[in-house]
CSV table of C-alpha atoms in Angstrom, one decimal:
chain,number,residue,atom,x,y,z
J,1,UNK,CA,18.5,-26.5,43.0
J,2,UNK,CA,20.4,-24.1,45.1
J,3,UNK,CA,19.6,-20.5,44.1
J,4,UNK,CA,21.3,-17.5,45.6
J,5,UNK,CA,19.4,-14.2,45.5
J,6,UNK,CA,18.3,-13.4,41.9
J,7,UNK,CA,19.4,-9.8,42.6
J,8,UNK,CA,23.0,-10.8,42.0
J,9,UNK,CA,22.3,-11.0,38.3
J,10,UNK,CA,20.9,-7.5,38.0
J,11,UNK,CA,23.0,-5.4,35.7
J,12,UNK,CA,23.9,-2.8,38.4
J,13,UNK,CA,25.2,-5.6,40.7
J,14,UNK,CA,27.2,-7.2,38.0
J,15,UNK,CA,28.6,-3.7,37.1
J,16,UNK,CA,29.6,-3.2,40.7
J,17,UNK,CA,31.3,-6.6,40.9
J,18,UNK,CA,33.2,-6.1,37.6
J,19,UNK,CA,34.3,-2.6,38.7
J,20,UNK,CA,35.7,-4.1,42.0
J,21,UNK,CA,37.4,-6.9,40.2
J,22,UNK,CA,38.9,-5.1,37.2
J,23,UNK,CA,39.4,-1.6,38.4
J,24,UNK,CA,39.1,-1.8,42.2
J,25,UNK,CA,40.9,-4.1,44.6
J,26,UNK,CA,40.7,-7.1,42.3
J,27,UNK,CA,38.1,-9.1,44.3
J,28,UNK,CA,34.5,-8.9,45.4
J,29,UNK,CA,33.0,-10.6,48.5
J,30,UNK,CA,29.5,-11.9,48.2
J,31,UNK,CA,28.5,-12.0,51.8
J,32,UNK,CA,26.5,-15.0,53.1
J,33,UNK,CA,26.4,-16.8,49.7
J,34,UNK,CA,25.7,-19.9,51.8
J,35,UNK,CA,23.6,-19.6,54.9
J,36,UNK,CA,25.4,-20.6,58.1
J,37,UNK,CA,23.2,-23.7,58.4
J,38,UNK,CA,24.3,-24.9,55.0
J,39,UNK,CA,27.9,-24.4,55.9
J,40,UNK,CA,27.5,-26.4,59.0
J,41,UNK,CA,25.9,-29.3,57.1
J,42,UNK,CA,28.7,-29.3,54.6
J,43,UNK,CA,31.3,-29.3,57.4
J,44,UNK,CA,29.5,-32.2,59.0
J,45,UNK,CA,29.3,-34.2,55.8
J,46,UNK,CA,32.8,-33.5,54.5
J,47,UNK,CA,35.1,-32.4,57.3
J,48,UNK,CA,34.0,-34.2,60.5
J,49,UNK,CA,35.3,-37.7,59.7
J,50,UNK,CA,35.9,-40.1,56.8
J,51,UNK,CA,33.8,-39.3,53.7
J,52,UNK,CA,31.7,-42.3,52.7
J,53,UNK,CA,32.4,-42.2,49.0
J,54,UNK,CA,35.1,-43.7,46.8
J,55,UNK,CA,37.6,-41.1,45.6
J,56,UNK,CA,40.1,-42.3,43.1
J,57,UNK,CA,43.9,-41.7,43.5
J,58,UNK,CA,45.4,-38.4,42.4
J,59,UNK,CA,45.1,-37.5,38.7
J,60,UNK,CA,47.3,-34.8,37.1
J,61,UNK,CA,45.4,-31.9,35.7
J,62,UNK,CA,46.9,-32.6,32.3
J,63,UNK,CA,45.5,-36.2,32.4
J,64,UNK,CA,41.9,-35.3,33.4
J,65,UNK,CA,39.3,-36.3,30.8
J,66,UNK,CA,35.7,-37.3,30.7
J,67,UNK,CA,36.6,-40.7,32.0
J,68,UNK,CA,38.3,-39.4,35.1
J,69,UNK,CA,36.5,-40.2,38.2
J,70,UNK,CA,36.3,-37.9,41.2
J,71,UNK,CA,39.6,-38.1,43.0
J,72,UNK,CA,41.5,-37.1,46.1
J,73,UNK,CA,44.6,-35.0,46.5
J,74,UNK,CA,46.4,-35.6,49.7
J,75,UNK,CA,48.7,-32.8,51.0
J,76,UNK,CA,51.8,-32.6,53.2
J,77,UNK,CA,49.9,-33.4,56.4
J,78,UNK,CA,47.4,-36.3,56.8
J,79,UNK,CA,44.7,-33.7,57.4
J,80,UNK,CA,45.4,-31.7,54.2
J,81,UNK,CA,43.2,-32.9,51.4
J,82,UNK,CA,41.3,-31.8,48.3
J,83,UNK,CA,38.3,-33.6,47.1
J,84,UNK,CA,38.1,-33.0,43.4
J,85,UNK,CA,34.7,-33.5,41.9
J,86,UNK,CA,34.1,-33.4,38.2
J,87,UNK,CA,30.9,-31.8,37.0
J,88,UNK,CA,30.4,-34.6,34.4
J,89,UNK,CA,30.4,-37.4,37.1
J,90,UNK,CA,27.6,-38.5,39.3
J,91,UNK,CA,27.4,-36.0,42.3
J,92,UNK,CA,28.5,-37.5,45.6
J,93,UNK,CA,26.6,-34.7,47.3
J,94,UNK,CA,23.7,-33.2,45.3
J,95,UNK,CA,23.5,-30.1,47.5
J,96,UNK,CA,27.2,-29.3,47.0
J,97,UNK,CA,26.8,-29.9,43.2
J,98,UNK,CA,24.0,-27.4,43.1
J,99,UNK,CA,26.0,-24.9,45.1
J,100,UNK,CA,29.0,-25.3,42.7
J,101,UNK,CA,26.7,-24.7,39.7
J,102,UNK,CA,25.2,-21.6,41.3
J,103,UNK,CA,28.7,-20.1,42.1
J,104,UNK,CA,29.9,-20.9,38.6
J,105,UNK,CA,26.8,-19.1,37.2
J,106,UNK,CA,27.8,-15.9,38.9
J,107,UNK,CA,31.3,-16.2,37.6
J,108,UNK,CA,29.9,-16.7,34.1
J,109,UNK,CA,27.8,-13.6,34.2
J,110,UNK,CA,30.8,-11.6,35.5
J,111,UNK,CA,33.0,-12.9,32.8
J,112,UNK,CA,30.4,-12.2,30.1
J,113,UNK,CA,29.5,-15.8,29.4
J,114,UNK,CA,26.2,-17.7,29.2
J,115,UNK,CA,24.9,-18.7,32.6
J,116,UNK,CA,25.5,-22.4,32.4
J,117,UNK,CA,28.8,-22.2,30.6
J,118,UNK,CA,31.3,-24.9,31.7
J,119,UNK,CA,28.7,-27.2,33.1
J,120,UNK,CA,28.1,-29.0,29.9
J,121,UNK,CA,30.6,-31.4,28.3
J,122,UNK,CA,30.3,-29.6,25.0
J,123,UNK,CA,31.5,-26.3,26.4
J,124,UNK,CA,34.9,-24.8,25.7
J,125,UNK,CA,35.8,-25.2,29.4
J,126,UNK,CA,34.4,-27.7,31.8
J,127,UNK,CA,34.0,-27.3,35.5
J,128,UNK,CA,35.6,-29.1,38.4
J,129,UNK,CA,35.1,-28.1,42.0
J,130,UNK,CA,37.5,-28.8,44.8
J,131,UNK,CA,36.7,-28.9,48.5
J,132,UNK,CA,40.0,-28.3,50.2
J,133,UNK,CA,41.1,-28.4,53.7
J,134,UNK,CA,44.6,-27.1,54.8
J,135,UNK,CA,45.7,-27.7,58.4
J,136,UNK,CA,49.5,-27.5,58.0
J,137,UNK,CA,51.9,-24.6,57.7
J,138,UNK,CA,54.2,-24.0,54.7
J,139,UNK,CA,52.9,-23.5,51.1
J,140,UNK,CA,49.8,-25.5,50.3
J,141,UNK,CA,49.6,-23.6,47.0
J,142,UNK,CA,52.7,-21.9,45.8
J,143,UNK,CA,52.7,-18.2,44.8
J,144,UNK,CA,51.6,-17.9,41.2
J,145,UNK,CA,49.3,-16.0,38.8
J,146,UNK,CA,47.0,-17.8,36.4
J,147,UNK,CA,46.4,-16.7,32.8
J,148,UNK,CA,49.5,-14.5,32.9
J,149,UNK,CA,51.8,-16.4,30.6
J,150,UNK,CA,53.6,-18.1,33.5
J,151,UNK,CA,54.9,-21.6,33.2
J,152,UNK,CA,52.6,-24.1,34.9
J,153,UNK,CA,54.0,-27.5,35.7
J,154,UNK,CA,50.5,-29.2,35.6
J,155,UNK,CA,48.1,-26.8,33.8
J,156,UNK,CA,44.4,-27.5,33.5
J,157,UNK,CA,44.6,-25.9,30.0
J,158,UNK,CA,46.0,-23.0,28.1
J,159,UNK,CA,47.3,-20.2,30.4
J,160,UNK,CA,47.7,-17.5,27.8
J,161,UNK,CA,47.2,-14.0,29.1
J,162,UNK,CA,43.5,-13.6,29.9
J,163,UNK,CA,42.8,-10.8,32.4
J,164,UNK,CA,39.0,-11.4,32.2
J,165,UNK,CA,39.3,-14.8,34.0
J,166,UNK,CA,38.1,-15.0,37.6
J,167,UNK,CA,38.4,-17.7,40.3
J,168,UNK,CA,36.0,-18.2,43.1
J,169,UNK,CA,36.7,-19.2,46.7
J,170,UNK,CA,33.8,-20.3,48.8
J,171,UNK,CA,35.0,-20.0,52.4
J,172,UNK,CA,33.9,-22.9,54.7
J,173,UNK,CA,35.7,-21.9,57.9
J,174,UNK,CA,36.5,-18.8,59.8
J,175,UNK,CA,39.8,-17.0,60.3
J,176,UNK,CA,40.5,-16.6,64.0
J,177,UNK,CA,38.2,-19.5,65.0
J,178,UNK,CA,39.2,-22.5,62.8
J,179,UNK,CA,42.6,-21.3,61.6
J,180,UNK,CA,44.9,-18.3,61.9
J,181,UNK,CA,48.3,-16.8,60.9
J,182,UNK,CA,48.0,-17.7,57.2
J,183,UNK,CA,45.4,-18.9,54.6
J,184,UNK,CA,44.5,-17.3,51.3
J,185,UNK,CA,47.0,-14.6,50.3
J,186,UNK,CA,46.1,-12.4,47.4
J,187,UNK,CA,48.0,-9.5,45.8
J,188,UNK,CA,45.4,-6.8,44.9
J,189,UNK,CA,45.4,-4.6,41.8
J,190,UNK,CA,47.5,-2.0,43.7
J,191,UNK,CA,50.2,-4.6,44.4
J,192,UNK,CA,49.5,-5.0,48.1
J,193,UNK,CA,49.5,-8.5,49.6
J,194,UNK,CA,46.3,-9.3,51.6
J,195,UNK,CA,45.4,-12.2,53.8
J,196,UNK,CA,41.7,-13.0,53.6
J,197,UNK,CA,40.1,-13.2,57.0
J,198,UNK,CA,42.7,-11.0,58.6
J,199,UNK,CA,43.0,-8.0,56.1
J,200,UNK,CA,39.7,-8.6,54.3
J,201,UNK,CA,36.6,-9.5,56.3
J,202,UNK,CA,35.3,-12.9,55.2
J,203,UNK,CA,33.5,-15.6,57.0
J,204,UNK,CA,32.4,-19.1,56.4
J,205,UNK,CA,29.7,-19.0,53.7
J,206,UNK,CA,31.1,-16.0,51.9
J,207,UNK,CA,32.0,-16.4,48.2
J,208,UNK,CA,34.9,-14.3,47.0
J,209,UNK,CA,35.3,-13.7,43.3
J,210,UNK,CA,38.7,-12.6,42.3
J,211,UNK,CA,40.9,-11.8,39.4
J,212,UNK,CA,42.7,-15.0,38.5
J,213,UNK,CA,45.8,-13.3,37.0
J,214,UNK,CA,46.7,-11.6,40.3
J,215,UNK,CA,49.4,-13.4,42.3
J,216,UNK,CA,47.9,-15.6,45.0
J,217,UNK,CA,48.9,-18.6,47.2
J,218,UNK,CA,47.8,-20.6,50.3
J,219,UNK,CA,50.4,-20.7,53.0
J,220,UNK,CA,51.3,-20.7,56.7
J,221,UNK,CA,48.0,-22.1,58.0
J,222,UNK,CA,47.9,-22.9,61.7
J,223,UNK,CA,44.8,-24.9,62.4
J,224,UNK,CA,42.8,-24.0,65.5
J,225,UNK,CA,40.3,-26.7,64.7
J,226,UNK,CA,41.9,-29.8,63.0
J,227,UNK,CA,38.6,-30.8,61.5
J,228,UNK,CA,37.9,-27.6,59.6
J,229,UNK,CA,41.3,-25.8,59.5
J,230,UNK,CA,41.3,-23.5,56.4
J,231,UNK,CA,38.5,-25.1,54.4
J,232,UNK,CA,37.1,-23.7,51.1
J,233,UNK,CA,35.9,-24.7,47.7
J,234,UNK,CA,37.5,-23.5,44.5
J,235,UNK,CA,36.3,-23.9,41.0
J,236,UNK,CA,38.9,-24.7,38.3
J,237,UNK,CA,37.9,-25.1,34.7
J,238,UNK,CA,39.5,-27.5,32.2
J,239,UNK,CA,40.0,-26.7,28.6
J,240,UNK,CA,41.9,-30.0,27.7
J,241,UNK,CA,38.4,-31.4,27.6
J,242,UNK,CA,37.5,-29.9,24.3
J,243,UNK,CA,40.4,-31.6,22.6
J,244,UNK,CA,39.4,-34.9,24.2
J,245,UNK,CA,35.9,-34.5,22.9
J,246,UNK,CA,37.1,-33.6,19.4
J,247,UNK,CA,39.3,-36.7,19.4
J,248,UNK,CA,36.4,-38.9,20.4
J,249,UNK,CA,34.3,-37.4,17.6
J,250,UNK,CA,37.0,-38.2,15.1
J,251,UNK,CA,37.1,-41.8,16.0
V,1,UNK,CA,46.6,-3.0,34.3
V,2,UNK,CA,49.5,-5.3,35.0
V,3,UNK,CA,50.4,-7.2,31.8
V,4,UNK,CA,53.0,-9.9,31.1
V,5,UNK,CA,56.5,-8.7,30.2
V,6,UNK,CA,56.2,-10.1,26.7
V,7,UNK,CA,53.2,-7.9,25.8
V,8,UNK,CA,53.6,-4.3,24.5
V,9,UNK,CA,53.1,-1.6,27.2
V,10,UNK,CA,50.6,0.1,24.9
V,11,UNK,CA,48.2,-2.8,25.6
V,12,UNK,CA,48.1,-1.9,29.2
V,13,UNK,CA,46.7,1.6,28.3
V,14,UNK,CA,44.2,0.1,25.9
V,15,UNK,CA,42.9,-2.3,28.6
V,16,UNK,CA,42.7,0.6,31.1
V,17,UNK,CA,40.6,2.7,28.6
V,18,UNK,CA,38.2,-0.2,28.1
V,19,UNK,CA,37.9,-1.0,31.8
V,20,UNK,CA,37.3,2.7,32.6
V,21,UNK,CA,34.3,2.5,30.2
V,22,UNK,CA,33.1,-0.6,32.2
V,23,UNK,CA,34.0,-3.0,29.4
V,24,UNK,CA,35.6,-6.4,30.1
V,25,UNK,CA,39.3,-7.0,29.5
V,26,UNK,CA,38.2,-9.7,27.1
V,27,UNK,CA,39.8,-11.6,24.2
V,28,UNK,CA,38.8,-8.7,22.0
V,29,UNK,CA,40.7,-6.2,24.3
V,30,UNK,CA,43.7,-8.4,24.8
V,31,UNK,CA,43.9,-8.8,21.0
V,32,UNK,CA,43.1,-5.2,20.2
V,33,UNK,CA,46.5,-4.6,18.7
V,34,UNK,CA,46.4,-7.9,16.7
V,35,UNK,CA,43.0,-7.0,15.4
V,36,UNK,CA,44.2,-3.6,14.5
V,37,UNK,CA,47.2,-5.1,12.6
V,38,UNK,CA,44.8,-7.3,10.6
V,39,UNK,CA,42.7,-4.3,9.7
V,40,UNK,CA,45.8,-2.4,8.7
V,41,UNK,CA,46.8,-5.2,6.4
V,42,UNK,CA,43.4,-5.2,4.9
V,43,UNK,CA,43.4,-1.4,4.4
V,44,UNK,CA,46.8,-1.6,2.7
V,45,UNK,CA,45.5,-4.2,0.3
V,46,UNK,CA,42.6,-1.9,-0.5
V,47,UNK,CA,45.1,0.9,-1.1
V,48,UNK,CA,43.0,3.4,0.9
V,49,UNK,CA,44.1,7.0,1.2
V,50,UNK,CA,42.5,9.7,3.3
V,51,UNK,CA,39.5,7.4,3.4
V,52,UNK,CA,36.1,8.1,4.9
V,53,UNK,CA,34.6,5.1,6.6
V,54,UNK,CA,31.0,4.2,7.6
V,55,UNK,CA,31.1,1.6,10.4
V,56,UNK,CA,28.2,-0.4,11.9
V,57,UNK,CA,28.7,-1.8,15.4
V,58,UNK,CA,32.5,-1.7,15.3
V,59,UNK,CA,32.8,-1.7,19.1
V,60,UNK,CA,35.8,0.6,20.0
V,61,UNK,CA,37.1,0.6,16.4
V,62,UNK,CA,40.5,-1.1,16.7
V,63,UNK,CA,41.6,0.4,13.3
V,64,UNK,CA,40.7,4.0,14.4
V,65,UNK,CA,44.2,5.5,14.2
V,66,UNK,CA,45.2,4.0,10.9
V,67,UNK,CA,46.9,6.8,8.9
V,68,UNK,CA,45.0,6.0,5.7
V,69,UNK,CA,41.7,7.0,7.4
V,70,UNK,CA,40.7,10.6,7.5
V,71,UNK,CA,37.3,10.2,9.2
V,72,UNK,CA,35.0,7.6,10.7
V,73,UNK,CA,31.3,7.7,11.1
V,74,UNK,CA,30.1,5.0,13.4
V,75,UNK,CA,26.7,3.6,14.1
V,76,UNK,CA,27.2,2.1,17.6
V,77,UNK,CA,24.3,2.2,20.0
V,78,UNK,CA,26.3,0.5,22.8
V,79,UNK,CA,27.3,3.5,25.0
V,80,UNK,CA,30.3,1.8,26.6
V,81,UNK,CA,32.0,1.0,23.3
V,82,UNK,CA,31.1,4.5,22.0
V,83,UNK,CA,32.8,6.0,25.1
V,84,UNK,CA,35.9,3.9,24.6
V,85,UNK,CA,36.2,5.0,20.9
V,86,UNK,CA,35.8,8.6,22.0
V,87,UNK,CA,38.7,8.2,24.5
V,88,UNK,CA,40.9,6.5,22.0
V,89,UNK,CA,40.4,8.7,19.0
V,90,UNK,CA,38.7,11.9,20.2
V,91,UNK,CA,36.8,13.7,17.4
V,92,UNK,CA,38.0,11.6,14.6
V,93,UNK,CA,34.9,9.4,15.2
V,94,UNK,CA,31.5,10.9,14.5
V,95,UNK,CA,28.1,9.4,15.0
V,96,UNK,CA,26.6,7.9,11.8
V,97,UNK,CA,23.1,9.1,11.1
V,98,UNK,CA,21.4,6.1,9.4
V,99,UNK,CA,18.2,8.0,8.8
V,100,UNK,CA,20.0,10.0,6.2
V,101,UNK,CA,22.4,7.5,5.1
V,102,UNK,CA,24.1,8.1,1.8
V,103,UNK,CA,26.7,5.4,1.1
V,104,UNK,CA,28.3,7.4,-1.7
V,105,UNK,CA,29.8,9.7,0.9
V,106,UNK,CA,32.2,6.9,2.1
V,107,UNK,CA,35.2,5.2,0.6
V,108,UNK,CA,34.6,2.0,2.7
V,109,UNK,CA,31.6,0.6,4.5
V,110,UNK,CA,32.2,-1.9,7.3
V,111,UNK,CA,29.5,-3.9,9.0
V,112,UNK,CA,30.2,-5.9,12.1
V,113,UNK,CA,28.0,-8.9,11.8
V,114,UNK,CA,27.4,-9.2,15.5
V,115,UNK,CA,25.0,-6.3,14.9
V,116,UNK,CA,22.5,-8.8,13.6
V,117,UNK,CA,22.7,-11.0,16.7
V,118,UNK,CA,21.8,-8.2,19.1
V,119,UNK,CA,18.2,-7.4,19.9
V,120,UNK,CA,16.6,-3.9,20.3
V,121,UNK,CA,19.2,-2.0,18.3
V,122,UNK,CA,17.1,-1.2,15.2
V,123,UNK,CA,18.7,-3.5,12.7
V,124,UNK,CA,18.3,-1.8,9.3
V,125,UNK,CA,17.2,-4.7,7.1
V,126,UNK,CA,17.2,-2.3,4.1
V,127,UNK,CA,20.9,-1.6,4.4
V,128,UNK,CA,22.0,-3.9,1.5
V,129,UNK,CA,19.4,-2.4,-0.8
V,130,UNK,CA,21.6,0.7,-0.8
V,131,UNK,CA,24.7,-1.1,-2.0
V,132,UNK,CA,25.9,-0.1,-5.5
V,133,UNK,CA,28.5,-1.6,-7.7
V,134,UNK,CA,31.2,1.0,-7.0
V,135,UNK,CA,30.8,0.7,-3.2
V,136,UNK,CA,33.5,-1.1,-1.1
V,137,UNK,CA,31.3,-2.9,1.4
V,138,UNK,CA,32.6,-5.5,3.8
V,139,UNK,CA,31.0,-7.4,6.6
V,140,UNK,CA,33.3,-8.7,9.3
V,141,UNK,CA,33.2,-10.8,12.5
V,142,UNK,CA,35.6,-11.2,15.3
V,143,UNK,CA,36.7,-14.8,15.5
V,144,UNK,CA,36.0,-16.8,18.6
V,145,UNK,CA,38.8,-18.8,20.2
V,146,UNK,CA,39.6,-22.0,18.4
V,147,UNK,CA,38.3,-24.3,21.1
V,148,UNK,CA,34.8,-22.7,21.2
V,149,UNK,CA,32.5,-25.1,19.4
V,150,UNK,CA,29.2,-23.9,18.0
V,151,UNK,CA,27.0,-26.3,20.0
V,152,UNK,CA,28.4,-24.8,23.2
V,153,UNK,CA,28.0,-21.2,22.2
V,154,UNK,CA,24.7,-20.3,20.6
V,155,UNK,CA,24.9,-17.2,22.7
V,156,UNK,CA,28.0,-15.3,23.6
V,157,UNK,CA,28.4,-11.9,25.2
V,158,UNK,CA,30.0,-8.8,23.9
V,159,UNK,CA,32.2,-7.0,26.5
V,160,UNK,CA,29.4,-4.7,27.6
V,161,UNK,CA,27.5,-7.8,28.7
V,162,UNK,CA,25.0,-7.8,25.8
V,163,UNK,CA,24.0,-11.2,24.7
V,164,UNK,CA,24.7,-12.0,21.0
V,165,UNK,CA,22.6,-14.7,19.4
V,166,UNK,CA,24.8,-16.4,16.8
V,167,UNK,CA,21.8,-17.8,15.0
V,168,UNK,CA,20.3,-14.4,14.6
V,169,UNK,CA,23.8,-13.2,13.6
V,170,UNK,CA,23.9,-15.8,10.9
V,171,UNK,CA,20.5,-14.9,9.6
V,172,UNK,CA,21.6,-11.3,9.4
V,173,UNK,CA,24.7,-12.5,7.5
V,174,UNK,CA,22.5,-14.4,5.1
V,175,UNK,CA,20.3,-11.4,4.6
V,176,UNK,CA,23.4,-9.2,4.0
V,177,UNK,CA,24.8,-11.5,1.4
V,178,UNK,CA,21.5,-12.4,-0.3
V,179,UNK,CA,22.5,-10.3,-3.3
V,180,UNK,CA,25.7,-12.2,-3.9
V,181,UNK,CA,24.9,-15.2,-6.1
V,182,UNK,CA,28.4,-16.6,-6.9
V,183,UNK,CA,29.6,-17.3,-3.3
V,184,UNK,CA,30.9,-14.8,-0.9
V,185,UNK,CA,34.5,-13.9,-1.0
V,186,UNK,CA,36.0,-14.3,2.4
V,187,UNK,CA,39.2,-13.0,3.8
V,188,UNK,CA,40.1,-15.2,6.8
V,189,UNK,CA,42.6,-14.0,9.3
V,190,UNK,CA,43.3,-15.2,12.8
V,191,UNK,CA,41.2,-12.7,14.7
V,192,UNK,CA,39.0,-11.4,12.0
V,193,UNK,CA,37.0,-12.8,9.0
V,194,UNK,CA,35.9,-10.3,6.4
V,195,UNK,CA,33.1,-10.8,3.8
V,196,UNK,CA,33.1,-8.9,0.6
V,197,UNK,CA,29.5,-7.6,0.1
V,198,UNK,CA,30.1,-5.7,-3.1
V,199,UNK,CA,27.5,-6.5,-5.7
V,200,UNK,CA,29.9,-6.3,-8.6
V,201,UNK,CA,30.5,-10.1,-8.9
């Protein structure tokens, strides 16, 4: 199991994280969530060549269910890709799986949920994690706010207003070294647009926990290193799954 | 806090009050006005007037500014919720002294059942021994989202990050209704379920 420092779960730390997210700038950076050596290993396994694992063709969020295998989303450029790994499937990379569970645990505590929420099929939401690499300019992820009553063309579930919800971004590459000019843009609680890496100090291995209902996008990436580009892991949760489970139970 | 255009501006202030007291902007907060509306409907059905209320673990008391209520005494050990109620209603809310509890002093007694699922708060198991036929006593619980299934949520957290054990909460509920032998009258609403704990039936 991958365990980050247990200090992160102390109530003072959780209070500081919550204050930053809900009253402060809208995000909190957990520095060195992953040691540099672990980042390097993940880069080698996932970003340095073809991944030796079968990923299914693209599945729409609305179609994801407990029978959905892990799948690949290809982007505008051949190098743009997102490996989508469902927590209910066999892990293609045990270490990555553990890291995802640990990151999700921190989010759970911040959101006031049980530690292992969203890692069990019976939960109201179920976790997927996506290892994404962007190497091309333009919008990789269009500007939007989640859980803010906005229309979503392909939602992973209900997007009713829920300001408690957070998303996590685990950075796997460095602004200025692997990519520049663009990347993860985020509008903070004061309405200012920030570019992580340039306006907020983050490095590969840092985990950013941020308020999901703030406007955000990924755009204008210029890769300095085509293998890594702007690489990160995000952690969406699906609530269509509960309905799927209920339907199965009714059969 | 920035809120969607189709939500009342008042909600933004309510969320700000809760967040300034280090409480989560949770489902409870987002639905504060809906919960208040359901309480208002309930109070109208009870035909309350200048009522004095004793409340147990009512969080930030969503019904606090109802015109039919003259005074609220609240037993709430969770400081953050207590602070939020103070910010919302000022001196209308006073602390409830359960060591000298005299239920005859109140027109309505409200008991949030999550009280029983929390540890270390001095749960008064003797409470229902004090119920009399003329008391209006209601337990209530805030409903979880529809999707939440019991097997996935034995524990949930109130917005001040305290873990609530739903099994212990249920045991407390059973204890609180142990004097009712003909089935508990429930009033089920979308955000709130109320349980009539009066012993006159």
